[in-house]
Amino acid sequence: MEALVTITEVGAYSERQYQKQDGTAEYFKSRGFVLKRGGDSFYGELTGEAASKNRDTQYDQQVPYIVKGFWKVRTWGDNHDRHENVFYITDIQNL
Protein backbone atom coordinates (compact mmCIF):
# COMPACT_ATOMS: atom_id res chain seq x y z
CA MET A 1 0.00 0.00 0.00
CA GLU A 2 1.13 3.54 -0.66
CA ALA A 3 -0.52 6.53 1.01
CA LEU A 4 -0.15 10.26 1.48
CA VAL A 5 -0.07 10.89 5.25
CA THR A 6 0.92 13.35 7.93
CA ILE A 7 2.71 12.23 11.06
CA THR A 8 0.89 12.80 14.35
CA GLU A 9 3.38 11.08 16.69
CA VAL A 10 6.84 9.56 16.34
CA GLY A 11 8.02 6.93 18.79
CA ALA A 12 11.56 6.41 19.96
CA TYR A 13 13.79 3.80 18.36
CA SER A 14 13.71 0.56 20.31
CA GLU A 15 15.73 -2.67 20.39
CA ARG A 16 14.38 -5.66 22.28
CA GLN A 17 16.45 -8.80 22.71
CA TYR A 18 14.87 -12.21 22.17
CA GLN A 19 16.10 -15.76 21.81
CA LYS A 20 15.76 -17.47 18.46
CA GLN A 21 14.72 -21.13 18.27
CA ASP A 22 18.35 -22.16 17.73
CA GLY A 23 19.27 -20.50 21.06
CA THR A 24 21.10 -17.49 19.68
CA ALA A 25 20.27 -13.97 20.79
CA GLU A 26 18.70 -11.56 18.30
CA TYR A 27 17.33 -8.02 18.51
CA PHE A 28 13.93 -6.84 17.31
CA LYS A 29 14.41 -3.25 16.11
CA SER A 30 11.45 -0.90 15.70
CA ARG A 31 10.23 2.67 15.56
CA GLY A 32 6.51 3.43 15.69
CA PHE A 33 4.45 6.22 14.13
CA VAL A 34 0.87 7.45 14.43
CA LEU A 35 -0.11 8.48 10.91
CA LYS A 36 -3.11 10.46 9.69
CA ARG A 37 -4.73 9.95 6.29
CA GLY A 38 -7.77 12.14 5.76
CA GLY A 39 -9.91 11.70 8.87
CA ASP A 40 -8.36 8.35 9.81
CA SER A 41 -5.41 7.78 12.13
CA PHE A 42 -3.48 4.51 12.24
CA TYR A 43 -0.34 3.04 13.79
CA GLY A 44 2.58 2.14 11.54
CA GLU A 45 5.92 0.64 12.45
CA LEU A 46 9.37 0.59 10.84
CA THR A 47 11.16 -2.64 11.77
CA GLY A 48 14.56 -4.26 11.28
CA GLU A 49 17.27 -2.44 9.37
CA ALA A 50 14.83 0.23 8.15
CA ALA A 51 14.18 1.19 11.78
CA SER A 52 17.88 1.09 12.59
CA LYS A 53 18.75 3.24 9.56
CA ASN A 54 16.11 5.84 10.56
CA ARG A 55 16.72 5.74 14.31
CA ASP A 56 17.80 9.40 14.45
CA THR A 57 15.74 10.77 11.55
CA GLN A 58 13.67 13.81 12.52
CA TYR A 59 10.16 13.85 11.05
CA ASP A 60 8.26 17.14 10.64
CA GLN A 61 4.64 16.86 11.75
CA GLN A 62 3.60 19.76 9.52
CA VAL A 63 4.51 18.28 6.11
CA PRO A 64 3.01 15.42 4.08
CA TYR A 65 4.85 12.13 3.60
CA ILE A 66 4.49 9.25 1.19
CA VAL A 67 4.46 6.02 3.18
CA LYS A 68 4.75 2.52 1.70
CA GLY A 69 4.10 -0.72 3.52
CA PHE A 70 1.79 -3.64 4.16
CA TRP A 71 -0.94 -4.60 6.61
CA LYS A 72 -0.72 -7.63 8.87
CA VAL A 73 -3.38 -9.08 11.17
CA ARG A 74 -2.67 -10.67 14.54
CA THR A 75 -5.22 -13.03 16.07
CA TRP A 76 -5.11 -14.07 19.72
CA GLY A 77 -7.28 -15.18 22.60
CA ASP A 78 -8.47 -18.55 23.88
CA ASN A 79 -10.84 -18.94 20.95
CA HIS A 80 -8.90 -16.65 18.59
CA ASP A 81 -11.62 -14.10 19.16
CA ARG A 82 -9.39 -11.00 19.20
CA HIS A 83 -7.85 -9.32 16.17
CA GLU A 84 -5.47 -6.43 15.61
CA ASN A 85 -4.18 -4.82 12.42
CA VAL A 86 -0.70 -3.31 12.22
CA PHE A 87 0.80 -1.42 9.30
CA TYR A 88 4.46 -2.30 8.69
CA ILE A 89 6.26 0.59 6.98
CA THR A 90 8.79 -0.33 4.29
CA ASP A 91 9.58 3.23 3.16
CA ILE A 92 8.70 6.76 4.26
CA GLN A 93 9.70 9.87 2.28
CA ASN A 94 8.71 13.51 2.56
CA LEU A 95 6.74 14.85 -0.38
XYZ file of N, CA and C in Angstrom:
285
model
N 0.840 -1.165 0.000
C 0.000 0.000 0.000
C 0.892 1.237 0.000
N 0.445 2.247 -0.659
C 1.125 3.536 -0.662
C 0.088 4.594 -0.315
N 0.445 5.531 0.578
C -0.520 6.533 1.006
C 0.166 7.855 1.297
N -0.583 8.921 1.111
C -0.152 10.257 1.481
C -0.638 10.491 2.912
N 0.279 10.781 3.829
C -0.067 10.892 5.248
C 0.627 12.101 5.872
N 0.165 12.471 7.045
C 0.917 13.347 7.930
C 1.238 12.536 9.177
N 2.279 12.944 9.864
C 2.715 12.226 11.058
C 2.185 12.950 12.288
N 1.444 12.241 13.125
C 0.888 12.796 14.349
C 1.846 12.605 15.521
N 2.437 11.398 15.607
C 3.379 11.081 16.693
C 4.499 10.214 16.135
N 5.696 10.386 16.703
C 6.844 9.557 16.338
C 7.387 8.937 17.621
N 7.482 7.619 17.630
C 8.021 6.931 18.788
C 9.534 6.862 18.749
N 10.118 6.565 19.870
C 11.563 6.407 19.964
C 11.990 5.087 19.335
N 13.213 5.041 18.875
C 13.791 3.802 18.358
C 13.942 2.826 19.518
N 13.663 1.562 19.257
C 13.710 0.557 20.312
C 14.372 -0.723 19.807
N 15.177 -1.341 20.658
C 15.734 -2.674 20.386
C 15.374 -3.569 21.564
N 14.746 -4.705 21.248
C 14.377 -5.664 22.282
C 15.031 -7.006 21.965
N 15.761 -7.530 22.924
C 16.447 -8.804 22.708
C 15.478 -9.965 22.887
N 15.630 -10.971 22.036
C 14.865 -12.206 22.167
C 15.762 -13.369 21.779
N 15.318 -14.568 22.113
C 16.097 -15.760 21.812
C 15.459 -16.510 20.658
N 16.249 -16.732 19.616
C 15.756 -17.474 18.462
C 15.624 -18.949 18.828
N 14.938 -19.712 17.985
C 14.718 -21.128 18.272
C 16.013 -21.916 18.352
N 17.061 -21.451 17.662
C 18.346 -22.158 17.734
C 19.170 -21.759 18.956
N 18.607 -20.883 19.819
C 19.268 -20.498 21.056
C 20.115 -19.247 20.977
N 20.302 -18.697 19.806
C 21.100 -17.487 19.676
C 20.259 -16.250 19.997
N 20.952 -15.222 20.457
C 20.265 -13.967 20.793
C 20.123 -13.116 19.536
N 18.989 -12.442 19.437
C 18.704 -11.562 18.302
C 17.999 -10.333 18.862
N 18.000 -9.252 18.090
C 17.331 -8.023 18.508
C 16.213 -7.678 17.543
N 15.041 -7.354 18.095
C 13.931 -6.843 17.308
C 14.030 -5.327 17.364
N 14.223 -4.696 16.203
C 14.411 -3.248 16.112
C 13.138 -2.624 15.558
N 12.687 -1.524 16.181
C 11.454 -0.904 15.700
C 11.396 0.581 16.049
N 10.552 1.271 15.291
C 10.228 2.670 15.559
C 8.796 2.872 15.086
N 7.926 3.313 15.991
C 6.509 3.432 15.688
C 6.087 4.852 15.345
N 4.995 4.945 14.572
C 4.446 6.221 14.133
C 2.922 6.175 14.235
N 2.305 7.290 14.597
C 0.872 7.449 14.431
C 0.714 8.345 13.207
N 0.028 7.812 12.200
C -0.114 8.479 10.909
C -1.566 8.887 10.701
N -1.761 9.975 9.973
C -3.109 10.458 9.690
C -3.284 10.535 8.179
N -4.373 9.935 7.715
C -4.729 9.948 6.291
C -6.189 10.386 6.217
N -6.408 11.607 5.744
C -7.774 12.143 5.758
C -8.234 12.246 7.197
N -9.391 11.683 7.507
C -9.913 11.696 8.869
C -9.491 10.508 9.704
N -8.753 9.567 9.105
C -8.361 8.346 9.807
C -6.945 8.443 10.356
N -6.742 7.912 11.544
C -5.413 7.777 12.126
C -5.121 6.295 12.286
N -3.864 5.911 12.061
C -3.483 4.511 12.243
C -2.033 4.425 12.686
N -1.696 3.293 13.290
C -0.344 3.044 13.787
C 0.453 2.325 12.715
N 1.669 2.794 12.470
C 2.580 2.137 11.540
C 3.925 1.956 12.216
N 4.665 0.940 11.785
C 5.924 0.639 12.448
C 7.007 0.306 11.431
N 8.159 0.970 11.566
C 9.369 0.586 10.843
C 10.031 -0.502 11.663
N 10.503 -1.561 11.034
C 11.160 -2.640 11.765
C 12.485 -2.992 11.102
N 13.300 -3.744 11.818
C 14.556 -4.260 11.285
C 15.539 -3.163 10.915
N 16.249 -3.382 9.806
C 17.274 -2.440 9.369
C 16.698 -1.088 8.976
N 15.465 -1.055 8.477
C 14.825 0.229 8.148
C 14.677 1.076 9.404
N 14.295 0.459 10.518
C 14.178 1.186 11.783
C 15.547 1.644 12.261
N 16.523 0.762 12.167
C 17.883 1.086 12.592
C 18.456 2.242 11.773
N 18.244 2.198 10.465
C 18.749 3.239 9.561
C 18.108 4.592 9.854
N 16.847 4.598 10.293
C 16.108 5.836 10.557
C 15.956 6.128 12.048
N 16.832 5.587 12.860
C 16.717 5.745 14.314
C 16.820 7.189 14.763
N 17.608 8.012 14.055
C 17.799 9.402 14.450
C 17.126 10.395 13.502
N 16.396 9.896 12.515
C 15.736 10.773 11.552
C 14.674 11.613 12.260
N 14.677 12.905 11.984
C 13.673 13.812 12.520
C 12.549 13.939 11.497
N 11.326 13.770 11.930
C 10.163 13.852 11.051
C 9.339 15.075 11.424
N 9.032 15.916 10.444
C 8.261 17.135 10.639
C 6.774 16.794 10.623
N 6.062 17.176 11.652
C 4.640 16.860 11.748
C 3.769 17.824 10.953
N 4.367 18.783 10.281
C 3.599 19.764 9.516
C 3.617 19.505 8.014
N 4.388 18.522 7.555
C 4.514 18.280 6.114
C 3.966 16.903 5.749
N 3.509 16.734 4.517
C 3.014 15.421 4.083
C 4.161 14.467 3.738
N 3.907 13.192 3.921
C 4.855 12.130 3.600
C 4.166 11.091 2.732
N 4.957 10.426 1.910
C 4.494 9.247 1.190
C 5.003 8.045 1.982
N 4.086 7.199 2.420
C 4.457 6.017 3.181
C 4.087 4.777 2.370
N 4.997 3.796 2.366
C 4.746 2.515 1.698
C 4.867 1.415 2.735
N 4.038 0.384 2.580
C 4.105 -0.717 3.523
C 3.007 -1.728 3.279
N 2.793 -2.579 4.276
C 1.790 -3.636 4.161
C 1.091 -3.835 5.501
N -0.132 -4.312 5.425
C -0.943 -4.596 6.610
C -0.759 -6.042 7.026
N -0.795 -6.267 8.339
C -0.719 -7.628 8.868
C -1.724 -7.734 10.014
N -2.401 -8.865 10.105
C -3.375 -9.075 11.173
C -2.793 -10.052 12.194
N -3.065 -9.773 13.453
C -2.666 -10.667 14.542
C -3.937 -11.134 15.224
N -4.060 -12.431 15.419
C -5.223 -13.025 16.074
C -4.756 -13.684 17.366
N -5.467 -13.438 18.463
C -5.111 -14.072 19.718
C -6.357 -14.266 20.560
N -6.172 -14.889 21.702
C -7.280 -15.180 22.604
C -7.504 -16.683 22.667
N -8.214 -17.119 23.693
C -8.469 -18.549 23.879
C -9.173 -19.164 22.676
N -10.110 -18.440 22.118
C -10.842 -18.939 20.951
C -10.492 -18.154 19.692
N -9.331 -17.502 19.715
C -8.899 -16.653 18.595
C -9.976 -15.621 18.262
N -10.515 -15.028 19.330
C -11.619 -14.103 19.156
C -11.195 -12.641 19.147
N -9.895 -12.372 19.228
C -9.393 -11.003 19.201
C -8.524 -10.818 17.968
N -8.620 -9.623 17.371
C -7.848 -9.318 16.169
C -7.260 -7.925 16.275
N -6.119 -7.732 15.643
C -5.468 -6.431 15.614
C -4.761 -6.277 14.275
N -4.887 -5.112 13.662
C -4.181 -4.815 12.422
C -3.009 -3.894 12.725
N -1.870 -4.160 12.100
C -0.697 -3.305 12.216
C -0.168 -3.039 10.816
N 0.236 -1.800 10.579
C 0.802 -1.418 9.298
C 2.308 -1.386 9.429
N 3.001 -2.243 8.681
C 4.462 -2.297 8.690
C 4.995 -1.418 7.569
N 5.743 -0.395 7.931
C 6.259 0.587 6.983
C 7.534 0.038 6.339
N 7.581 0.065 5.011
C 8.793 -0.334 4.293
C 9.575 0.865 3.772
N 8.908 2.018 3.623
C 9.577 3.231 3.162
C 8.730 4.439 3.542
N 9.401 5.512 3.941
C 8.704 6.760 4.259
C 9.568 7.911 3.748
N 8.974 8.749 2.904
C 9.698 9.868 2.276
C 8.843 11.117 2.347
N 9.494 12.278 2.595
C 8.707 13.515 2.558
C 8.368 13.854 1.119
N 7.267 14.548 0.955
C 6.737 14.852 -0.381
C 7.539 15.949 -1.043
